[in-house]
Amino acid sequence: MTANGTLRNTTKDTLREVLTRLQTEGAALGHFNVADHVLLKAVIAAASETRLPVFVGASEGEREFFGARQLAALVKSLRQESDVPVFLNADHTHSLAKAVEAANAGFDSVGVDFSALPFEQNVARTKETVQAIKAINPAILAEGEIGDIGTGSEIHESAQADFSKLTTPEEARQFVEATGIDILAPSVGNRHGMLKSMVEGKAKKHLDLERIAQIKRAAAVFLTLHGGSGTDDEHFSKAIGSGINIIHINTELRVAWRESLAASLARDSNEVVPYKILRPVVDSVKQVVSARLRLFHGESVRPSAVGTVA
Ligand code: G3H
Ligand code: ZN
């Protein structure tokens, strides 16, 4: 499906069905992190504006701030009123207890993340967690991570450590086979967060596209690309062609949230009505999400729409 195509999704589609369909259509599901209701409203508004399915994500920190059960209840309610599929992911989950909490709360997927551990321990902890969440809800999709993609959806002063821990196709094959995950998040040149030069639109992240294609062939599962903020548009499109099914964007939303909030507060120092202050923030974040969604579904986007996220 493209942004201009006929809408065939219904809110009854499962995450697996939507991912399968998008894969055949050469598109990827956009995953956007939320920490508050303003961000959630913006993501849902973008899905509705573009008429494209969307994946709402929340990391452990974001879930702690929002409330995992409260976020799940809100998404459930928004999904009932939405005419496009809306899914919810427990992003970067570092413990069995937090994965179980998300599965019980009704999340559609859990991003199990023991990637900081040595490979064998990562395999063992991921496998145990996958079994536990599938016992709660067999339909839940489990993601596993290997390799180093850095930490922090933030603005980084300088480039983080090197890319020495890129995922190899053989590691990917072994990891999928041993853990039973449905989705693999590899390290393919992607990094969490943005450099200042990226926020200013002067630099872009580039991906190892050949490695993505090799990993896809070896792993034969859905692939997630983390650390999407600041990535070159053409690399996004080629990464989807090479086998990426889900793309995570967080820092770009956070930058738009902060800059538009600052501008909104500065506009009138006597304004105290929250919904008047926050409405432009929702709009600003929505523009970033809509532009990314359109790109992930094959629509070319004006450079100004995503170049600088201010
Ligand atoms: O899980 C969240 C993401 O991987 C977001 O990364 O902040 O670089 O867009 P980002
Ligand atoms: Zn991530």
Tab-separated table of C-alpha atoms and ligand atoms in Angstrom:
chain	number	residue	atom	x	y	z
A	1	MET	CA	0.000	0.000	0.000
A	2	THR	CA	1.256	3.535	-0.730
A	3	ALA	CA	0.097	6.789	0.811
A	4	ASN	CA	-2.016	7.343	-2.282
A	5	GLY	CA	-3.168	3.736	-2.628
A	6	THR	CA	-6.401	2.130	-1.633
A	7	LEU	CA	-6.612	1.506	2.074
A	8	ARG	CA	-6.976	-2.210	2.620
A	9	ASN	CA	-5.934	-2.412	6.229
A	10	THR	CA	-8.522	-2.667	8.928
A	11	THR	CA	-7.993	-2.373	12.629
A	12	LYS	CA	-8.540	-6.134	12.860
A	13	ASP	CA	-5.300	-6.895	11.017
A	14	THR	CA	-2.629	-8.468	13.179
A	15	LEU	CA	0.897	-7.086	13.362
A	16	ARG	CA	2.220	-10.157	11.540
A	17	GLU	CA	-0.334	-9.715	8.740
A	18	VAL	CA	0.490	-6.040	8.284
A	19	LEU	CA	4.250	-6.708	8.251
A	20	THR	CA	3.798	-9.496	5.714
A	21	ARG	CA	1.663	-7.320	3.472
A	22	LEU	CA	4.008	-4.319	3.664
A	23	GLN	CA	6.945	-6.576	2.812
A	24	THR	CA	5.272	-7.708	-0.407
A	25	GLU	CA	4.476	-4.075	-1.201
A	26	GLY	CA	8.083	-2.910	-0.676
A	27	ALA	CA	7.156	-0.749	2.325
A	28	ALA	CA	8.137	-0.658	6.003
A	29	LEU	CA	6.128	-0.048	9.168
A	30	GLY	CA	7.125	3.226	10.872
A	31	HIS	CA	7.810	2.832	14.621
A	32	PHE	CA	7.699	6.034	16.680
A	33	ASN	CA	8.493	6.326	20.385
A	34	VAL	CA	6.194	8.153	22.757
A	35	ALA	CA	6.775	9.344	26.318
A	36	ASP	CA	3.643	11.403	26.789
A	37	HIS	CA	0.168	12.015	25.443
A	38	VAL	CA	1.335	14.858	23.171
A	39	LEU	CA	3.684	12.525	21.291
A	40	LEU	CA	1.057	9.782	21.167
A	41	LYS	CA	-1.551	12.195	19.762
A	42	ALA	CA	0.939	13.321	17.109
A	43	VAL	CA	1.758	9.760	16.014
A	44	ILE	CA	-1.901	8.762	15.779
A	45	ALA	CA	-2.762	11.990	13.926
A	46	ALA	CA	0.003	11.292	11.388
A	47	ALA	CA	-1.291	7.761	10.806
A	48	SER	CA	-4.751	9.106	10.275
A	49	GLU	CA	-3.540	11.930	7.990
A	50	THR	CA	-1.458	9.598	5.801
A	51	ARG	CA	-3.877	6.678	6.150
A	52	LEU	CA	-0.910	4.418	6.859
A	53	PRO	CA	-0.447	1.832	9.638
A	54	VAL	CA	1.739	2.857	12.537
A	55	PHE	CA	3.742	1.245	15.327
A	56	VAL	CA	3.767	3.110	18.648
A	57	GLY	CA	6.803	2.275	20.777
A	58	ALA	CA	7.848	2.950	24.341
A	59	SER	CA	11.157	2.003	25.933
A	60	GLU	CA	11.417	1.009	29.603
A	61	GLY	CA	12.052	4.652	30.584
A	62	GLU	CA	9.171	5.915	28.462
A	63	ARG	CA	6.878	3.197	29.880
A	64	GLU	CA	7.875	4.088	33.401
A	65	PHE	CA	6.965	7.747	32.797
A	66	PHE	CA	3.717	7.007	30.923
A	67	GLY	CA	2.680	3.859	32.789
A	68	ALA	CA	2.813	0.634	30.754
A	69	ARG	CA	-0.796	-0.364	31.471
A	70	GLN	CA	-2.054	3.209	30.990
A	71	LEU	CA	-0.290	3.496	27.608
A	72	ALA	CA	-1.716	0.128	26.500
A	73	ALA	CA	-5.222	1.217	27.544
A	74	LEU	CA	-4.917	4.507	25.640
A	75	VAL	CA	-3.608	2.827	22.493
A	76	LYS	CA	-6.405	0.255	22.715
A	77	SER	CA	-8.948	3.049	22.880
A	78	LEU	CA	-7.342	5.042	20.020
A	79	ARG	CA	-7.124	1.879	17.912
A	80	GLN	CA	-10.861	1.295	18.282
A	81	GLU	CA	-11.523	4.717	16.755
A	82	SER	CA	-8.819	4.521	14.089
A	83	ASP	CA	-9.419	3.335	10.539
A	84	VAL	CA	-5.746	2.388	10.159
A	85	PRO	CA	-3.905	-0.293	12.137
A	86	VAL	CA	-2.161	0.939	15.274
A	87	PHE	CA	0.229	-1.399	17.103
A	88	LEU	CA	2.150	-1.099	20.367
A	89	ASN	CA	5.712	-2.239	21.059
A	90	ALA	CA	7.580	-2.574	24.357
A	91	ASP	CA	10.822	-1.183	22.982
A	92	HIS	CA	14.286	-2.082	24.365
A	93	THR	CA	13.156	-4.349	27.184
A	94	HIS	CA	16.104	-5.402	29.305
A	95	SER	CA	14.520	-7.827	31.789
A	96	LEU	CA	12.150	-10.785	31.895
A	97	ALA	CA	9.965	-8.960	34.441
A	98	LYS	CA	9.458	-5.899	32.188
A	99	ALA	CA	8.726	-8.145	29.188
A	100	VAL	CA	6.108	-10.063	31.176
A	101	GLU	CA	4.599	-6.787	32.401
A	102	ALA	CA	4.225	-5.569	28.781
A	103	ALA	CA	2.768	-8.880	27.579
A	104	ASN	CA	0.224	-8.816	30.400
A	105	ALA	CA	-0.629	-5.182	29.614
A	106	GLY	CA	-1.578	-6.150	26.052
A	107	PHE	CA	1.388	-4.930	23.980
A	108	ASP	CA	1.481	-6.397	20.441
A	109	SER	CA	5.216	-6.992	20.560
A	110	VAL	CA	8.180	-6.907	22.886
A	111	GLY	CA	11.635	-5.770	21.844
A	112	VAL	CA	13.772	-8.077	23.947
A	113	ASP	CA	17.171	-6.414	24.304
A	114	PHE	CA	20.047	-8.286	25.896
A	115	SER	CA	22.427	-7.115	23.169
A	116	ALA	CA	24.880	-5.677	25.708
A	117	LEU	CA	25.603	-9.239	26.945
A	118	PRO	CA	28.033	-11.685	25.319
A	119	PHE	CA	26.388	-13.627	22.442
A	120	GLU	CA	25.713	-16.880	24.379
A	121	GLN	CA	24.127	-15.023	27.313
A	122	ASN	CA	22.109	-12.891	24.907
A	123	VAL	CA	20.794	-16.103	23.296
A	124	ALA	CA	19.888	-17.703	26.647
A	125	ARG	CA	18.148	-14.625	28.153
A	126	THR	CA	16.318	-13.818	24.900
A	127	LYS	CA	15.091	-17.413	24.486
A	128	GLU	CA	13.803	-17.532	28.073
A	129	THR	CA	11.989	-14.193	27.609
A	130	VAL	CA	10.465	-15.171	24.253
A	131	GLN	CA	9.057	-18.364	25.802
A	132	ALA	CA	7.610	-16.444	28.755
A	133	ILE	CA	5.801	-13.790	26.695
A	134	LYS	CA	4.492	-16.325	24.163
A	135	ALA	CA	3.082	-18.351	27.072
A	136	ILE	CA	1.082	-15.261	28.060
A	137	ASN	CA	-0.019	-14.414	24.496
A	138	PRO	CA	1.026	-16.685	21.601
A	139	ALA	CA	0.158	-13.930	19.094
A	140	ILE	CA	2.667	-11.499	20.541
A	141	LEU	CA	5.705	-10.906	18.300
A	142	ALA	CA	9.143	-11.077	19.897
A	143	GLU	CA	12.102	-9.049	18.687
A	144	GLY	CA	15.701	-9.862	19.580
A	145	GLU	CA	18.825	-7.734	19.161
A	146	ILE	CA	22.435	-8.498	18.327
A	147	GLY	CA	25.377	-6.196	17.778
A	148	ASP	CA	26.065	-2.692	19.043
A	149	ILE	CA	23.912	0.244	17.974
A	150	GLY	CA	24.803	2.582	20.842
A	151	THR	CA	22.438	3.959	23.449
A	152	GLY	CA	20.326	7.067	23.870
A	153	SER	CA	17.783	8.685	21.553
A	154	GLU	CA	19.447	12.001	22.266
A	155	ILE	CA	21.625	14.651	20.673
A	156	HIS	CA	25.214	13.419	20.976
A	157	GLU	CA	28.155	15.819	21.075
A	158	SER	CA	30.397	13.461	19.153
A	159	ALA	CA	30.187	10.108	17.386
A	160	GLN	CA	29.992	7.183	19.818
A	161	ALA	CA	32.228	4.104	19.687
A	162	ASP	CA	33.150	2.542	16.362
A	163	PHE	CA	31.079	0.082	14.383
A	164	SER	CA	33.163	-2.951	15.270
A	165	LYS	CA	30.148	-4.948	16.483
A	166	LEU	CA	28.195	-5.046	13.222
A	167	THR	CA	25.978	-8.135	12.971
A	168	THR	CA	27.215	-10.925	10.721
A	169	PRO	CA	24.782	-13.044	8.654
A	170	GLU	CA	25.967	-16.219	10.427
A	171	GLU	CA	25.365	-14.716	13.894
A	172	ALA	CA	21.924	-13.628	12.720
A	173	ARG	CA	21.055	-17.134	11.494
A	174	GLN	CA	22.240	-18.774	14.734
A	175	PHE	CA	20.498	-16.203	16.928
A	176	VAL	CA	17.119	-16.564	15.198
A	177	GLU	CA	17.320	-20.356	15.223
A	178	ALA	CA	18.318	-20.544	18.891
A	179	THR	CA	15.886	-17.984	20.324
A	180	GLY	CA	12.655	-18.349	18.320
A	181	ILE	CA	12.323	-14.600	17.756
A	182	ASP	CA	9.974	-13.285	15.050
A	183	ILE	CA	11.871	-10.046	14.403
A	184	LEU	CA	15.606	-9.374	14.411
A	185	ALA	CA	17.213	-6.000	15.104
A	186	PRO	CA	20.728	-6.071	13.645
A	187	SER	CA	23.606	-3.625	13.757
A	188	VAL	CA	24.118	-2.494	10.166
A	189	GLY	CA	25.676	0.977	10.505
A	190	ASN	CA	22.665	2.358	12.388
A	191	ARG	CA	23.181	4.242	15.678
A	192	HIS	CA	20.793	5.552	18.311
A	193	GLY	CA	20.478	9.327	18.523
A	194	MET	CA	21.689	12.204	16.379
A	195	LEU	CA	24.808	14.305	16.149
A	196	LYS	CA	24.276	18.087	16.211
A	197	SER	CA	25.250	18.177	12.535
A	198	MET	CA	22.390	15.757	11.828
A	199	VAL	CA	19.888	17.918	13.688
A	200	GLU	CA	21.059	20.820	11.517
A	201	GLY	CA	20.574	18.670	8.402
A	202	LYS	CA	24.299	18.867	7.541
A	203	ALA	CA	25.112	15.172	8.009
A	204	LYS	CA	23.242	11.887	7.545
A	205	LYS	CA	23.593	8.316	8.787
A	206	HIS	CA	24.467	5.714	6.144
A	207	LEU	CA	23.709	2.011	6.279
A	208	ASP	CA	25.520	-1.136	5.181
A	209	LEU	CA	22.916	-2.122	2.590
A	210	GLU	CA	24.694	-5.258	1.366
A	211	ARG	CA	24.945	-6.521	4.949
A	212	ILE	CA	21.190	-5.989	5.419
A	213	ALA	CA	20.468	-8.124	2.326
A	214	GLN	CA	22.846	-10.871	3.535
A	215	ILE	CA	21.322	-10.874	7.029
A	216	LYS	CA	17.813	-11.049	5.570
A	217	ARG	CA	18.735	-14.111	3.511
A	218	ALA	CA	20.428	-15.804	6.485
A	219	ALA	CA	17.867	-14.952	9.182
A	220	ALA	CA	14.658	-15.183	7.124
A	221	VAL	CA	12.588	-13.208	9.669
A	222	PHE	CA	11.267	-9.655	9.824
A	223	LEU	CA	14.053	-7.099	10.328
A	224	THR	CA	13.876	-3.926	12.420
A	225	LEU	CA	16.125	-0.930	11.862
A	226	HIS	CA	16.767	0.920	15.126
A	227	GLY	CA	18.359	4.356	15.350
A	228	GLY	CA	16.549	5.726	12.310
A	229	SER	CA	16.773	9.445	13.134
A	230	GLY	CA	19.015	11.372	10.774
A	231	THR	CA	19.340	8.565	8.231
A	232	ASP	CA	19.747	9.451	4.570
A	233	ASP	CA	16.389	9.131	2.740
A	234	GLU	CA	17.834	7.080	-0.093
A	235	HIS	CA	19.446	4.672	2.377
A	236	PHE	CA	16.073	4.226	4.088
A	237	SER	CA	14.444	3.327	0.772
A	238	LYS	CA	17.270	0.978	-0.210
A	239	ALA	CA	17.268	-0.621	3.257
A	240	ILE	CA	13.583	-1.437	2.829
A	241	GLY	CA	14.404	-2.958	-0.567
A	242	SER	CA	17.142	-5.013	1.122
A	243	GLY	CA	14.801	-6.489	3.736
A	244	ILE	CA	14.058	-3.976	6.514
A	245	ASN	CA	10.422	-4.265	7.685
A	246	ILE	CA	10.209	-1.847	10.641
A	247	ILE	CA	12.013	1.488	11.119
A	248	HIS	CA	12.397	3.125	14.540
A	249	ILE	CA	12.426	6.917	14.847
A	250	ASN	CA	12.691	8.669	18.190
A	251	THR	CA	15.228	11.526	18.402
A	252	GLU	CA	13.689	13.401	15.456
A	253	LEU	CA	10.374	13.467	17.356
A	254	ARG	CA	12.056	14.565	20.575
A	255	VAL	CA	13.842	17.423	18.798
A	256	ALA	CA	10.600	18.584	17.162
A	257	TRP	CA	8.807	18.263	20.538
A	258	ARG	CA	11.375	20.373	22.384
A	259	GLU	CA	11.824	23.050	19.733
A	260	SER	CA	8.112	23.526	19.122
A	261	LEU	CA	7.378	23.572	22.865
A	262	ALA	CA	10.042	26.256	23.403
A	263	ALA	CA	8.636	28.304	20.502
A	264	SER	CA	5.080	27.908	21.754
A	265	LEU	CA	5.993	29.009	25.297
A	266	ALA	CA	7.993	31.958	23.964
A	267	ARG	CA	5.078	33.168	21.820
A	268	ASP	CA	3.103	34.549	24.768
A	269	SER	CA	4.479	34.525	28.292
A	270	ASN	CA	0.967	35.083	29.686
A	271	GLU	CA	-0.488	32.001	28.006
A	272	VAL	CA	-1.275	29.328	30.596
A	273	VAL	CA	-3.853	27.175	28.800
A	274	PRO	CA	-2.123	23.805	28.273
A	275	TYR	CA	-4.037	22.779	25.161
A	276	LYS	CA	-3.276	26.126	23.506
A	277	ILE	CA	0.420	25.767	24.288
A	278	LEU	CA	0.573	22.088	23.326
A	279	ARG	CA	-1.511	22.085	20.126
A	280	PRO	CA	1.376	23.443	17.965
A	281	VAL	CA	3.654	20.821	19.533
A	282	VAL	CA	1.333	18.016	18.421
A	283	ASP	CA	1.277	19.551	14.932
A	284	SER	CA	5.040	19.861	14.716
A	285	VAL	CA	5.700	16.275	15.771
A	286	LYS	CA	2.909	15.077	13.476
A	287	GLN	CA	4.673	16.670	10.473
A	288	VAL	CA	7.868	14.745	11.226
A	289	VAL	CA	5.971	11.449	11.630
A	290	SER	CA	3.879	11.961	8.469
A	291	ALA	CA	6.978	12.729	6.363
A	292	ARG	CA	8.731	9.603	7.630
A	293	LEU	CA	5.641	7.426	7.110
A	294	ARG	CA	5.285	8.631	3.514
A	295	LEU	CA	8.940	7.911	2.823
A	296	PHE	CA	8.684	4.399	4.282
A	297	HIS	CA	5.769	3.756	1.931
A	298	GLY	CA	7.561	4.843	-1.196
A	299	GLU	CA	6.425	8.420	-1.481
A	300	SER	CA	9.222	10.907	-2.163
A	301	VAL	CA	9.354	13.648	0.431
A	302	ARG	CA	10.399	17.289	0.016
A	303	PRO	CA	13.890	17.649	1.563
A	304	SER	CA	12.668	20.452	3.832
A	305	ALA	CA	10.095	18.134	5.380
A	306	VAL	CA	12.685	15.929	7.049
A	307	GLY	CA	16.082	17.593	6.524
A	308	THR	CA	15.949	19.830	9.556
A	309	VAL	CA	13.537	18.714	12.172
A	310	ALA	CA	13.241	22.096	13.856
B	1	G3H	O1	14.183	2.286	19.632
B	1	G3H	C1	14.186	3.467	19.253
B	1	G3H	C2	15.004	3.866	18.147
B	1	G3H	O2	15.896	2.923	17.750
B	1	G3H	C3	15.161	5.276	17.801
B	1	G3H	O3	16.460	5.676	17.414
B	1	G3H	O4	16.467	7.979	18.302
B	1	G3H	O5	18.053	7.298	16.522
B	1	G3H	O6	15.650	7.539	16.025
B	1	G3H	P1	16.672	7.217	17.065
B	2	ZN	ZN	16.201	1.473	19.374
